[in-house]
Short mmCIF file of C-alpha atoms in Angstrom, two decimals:
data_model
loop_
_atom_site.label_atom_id
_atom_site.label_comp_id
_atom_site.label_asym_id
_atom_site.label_seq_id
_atom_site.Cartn_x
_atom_site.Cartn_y
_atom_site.Cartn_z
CA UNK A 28 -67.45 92.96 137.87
CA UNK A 29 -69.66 89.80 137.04
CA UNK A 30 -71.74 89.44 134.29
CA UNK A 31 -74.67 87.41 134.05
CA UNK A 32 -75.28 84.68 131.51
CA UNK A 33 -78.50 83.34 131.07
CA UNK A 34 -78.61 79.76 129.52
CA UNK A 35 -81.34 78.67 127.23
CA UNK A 36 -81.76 75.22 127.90
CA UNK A 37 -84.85 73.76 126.60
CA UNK A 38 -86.25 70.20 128.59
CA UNK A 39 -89.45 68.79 126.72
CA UNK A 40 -91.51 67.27 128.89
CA UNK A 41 -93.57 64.35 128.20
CA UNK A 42 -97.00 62.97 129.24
CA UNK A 43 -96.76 60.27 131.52
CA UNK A 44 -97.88 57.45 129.85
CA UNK A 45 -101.17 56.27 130.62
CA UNK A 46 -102.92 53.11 131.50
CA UNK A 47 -106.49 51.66 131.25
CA UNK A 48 -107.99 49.84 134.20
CA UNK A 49 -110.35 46.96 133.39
CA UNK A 50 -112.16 44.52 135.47
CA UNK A 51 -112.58 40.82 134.93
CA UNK A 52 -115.79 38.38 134.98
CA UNK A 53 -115.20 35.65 136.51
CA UNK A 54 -118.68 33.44 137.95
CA UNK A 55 -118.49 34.11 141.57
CA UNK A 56 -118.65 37.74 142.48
CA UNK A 57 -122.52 39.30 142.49
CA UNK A 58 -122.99 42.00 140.21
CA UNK A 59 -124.48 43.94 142.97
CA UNK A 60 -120.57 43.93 144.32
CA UNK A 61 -119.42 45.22 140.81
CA UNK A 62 -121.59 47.70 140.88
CA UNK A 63 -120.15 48.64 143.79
CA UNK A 64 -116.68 49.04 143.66
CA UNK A 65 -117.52 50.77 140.44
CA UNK A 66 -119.01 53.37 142.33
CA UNK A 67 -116.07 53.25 145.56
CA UNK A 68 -113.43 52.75 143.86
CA UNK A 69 -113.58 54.38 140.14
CA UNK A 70 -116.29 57.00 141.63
CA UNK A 71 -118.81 55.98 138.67
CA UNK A 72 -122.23 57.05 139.34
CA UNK A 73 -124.76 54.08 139.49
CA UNK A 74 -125.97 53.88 135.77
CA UNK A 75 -122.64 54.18 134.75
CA UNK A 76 -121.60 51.59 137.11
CA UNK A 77 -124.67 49.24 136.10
CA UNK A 78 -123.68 49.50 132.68
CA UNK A 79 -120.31 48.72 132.54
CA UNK A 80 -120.83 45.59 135.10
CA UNK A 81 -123.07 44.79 132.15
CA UNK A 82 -120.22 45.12 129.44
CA UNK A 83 -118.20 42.72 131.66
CA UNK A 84 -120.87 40.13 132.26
CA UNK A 85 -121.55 39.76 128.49
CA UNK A 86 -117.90 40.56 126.88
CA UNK A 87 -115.69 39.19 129.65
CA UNK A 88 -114.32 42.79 130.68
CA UNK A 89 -115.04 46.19 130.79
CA UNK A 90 -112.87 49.26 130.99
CA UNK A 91 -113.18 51.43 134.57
CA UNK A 92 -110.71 53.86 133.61
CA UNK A 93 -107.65 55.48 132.58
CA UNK A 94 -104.48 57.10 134.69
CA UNK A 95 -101.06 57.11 135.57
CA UNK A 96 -99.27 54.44 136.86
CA UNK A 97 -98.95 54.83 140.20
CA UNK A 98 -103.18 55.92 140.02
CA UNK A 99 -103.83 52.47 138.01
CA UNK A 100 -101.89 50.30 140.41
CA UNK A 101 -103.54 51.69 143.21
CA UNK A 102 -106.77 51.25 141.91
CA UNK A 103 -106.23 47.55 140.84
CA UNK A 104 -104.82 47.16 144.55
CA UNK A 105 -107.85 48.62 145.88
CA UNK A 106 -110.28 46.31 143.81
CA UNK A 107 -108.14 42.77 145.35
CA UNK A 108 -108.22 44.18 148.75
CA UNK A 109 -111.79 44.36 148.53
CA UNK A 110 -112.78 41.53 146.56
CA UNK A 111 -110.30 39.61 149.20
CA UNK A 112 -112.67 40.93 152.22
CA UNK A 113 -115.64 40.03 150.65
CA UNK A 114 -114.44 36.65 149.54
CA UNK A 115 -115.10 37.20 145.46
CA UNK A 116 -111.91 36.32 143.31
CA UNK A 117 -112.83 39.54 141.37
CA UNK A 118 -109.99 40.68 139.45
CA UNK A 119 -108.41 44.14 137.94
CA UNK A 120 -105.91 44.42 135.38
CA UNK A 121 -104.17 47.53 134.22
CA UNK A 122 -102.82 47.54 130.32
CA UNK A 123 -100.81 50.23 128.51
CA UNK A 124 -102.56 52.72 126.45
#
């Protein structure tokens, strides 16, 4: 006869770590494009957009957002492909949290 034995093995899980998502100013690329990707890419609404393109034109960058790795490095992918078709050397960084 078998007998069953149950294990209690306890795995902690742990939050991915996260990553914040900035954009650069540079003197080339339009606001109106910042705005933009703002609102395609990071799905800001327009003031939202508007006033973080503003935080980057006076401070030099401006936060977008915060996710996961893989999320972030898509994102900053997403923002060179872009920039790249539109000929603006707009760039995205992603930093540790």
């Amino acid at each position: 006869m078998a007998t069953k034995v149950e294990s209690q093995e306890s795995t902690a899980l742990q939050e991915p770590k996260l990553y914040k998502v900035f954009l650069l100013n540079d003197d080339y690329t339009t606001m109106d494009f910042v705005v933009d990707v703002l609102c395609e890419v990071f799905h800001k609404s327009y003031e939202e957009a508007v006033n973080i393109m503003l935080k980057i034109h006076k401070e030099g960058k401006g936060l977008c957002g915060v996710y996961t790795y893989e999320i972030a490095e898509t994102k900053v992918d997403q923002v060179h492909r872009l920039a790249r078709a539109h000929e603006f050397p707009l760039k995205a960084v992603m930093e540790e949290e």
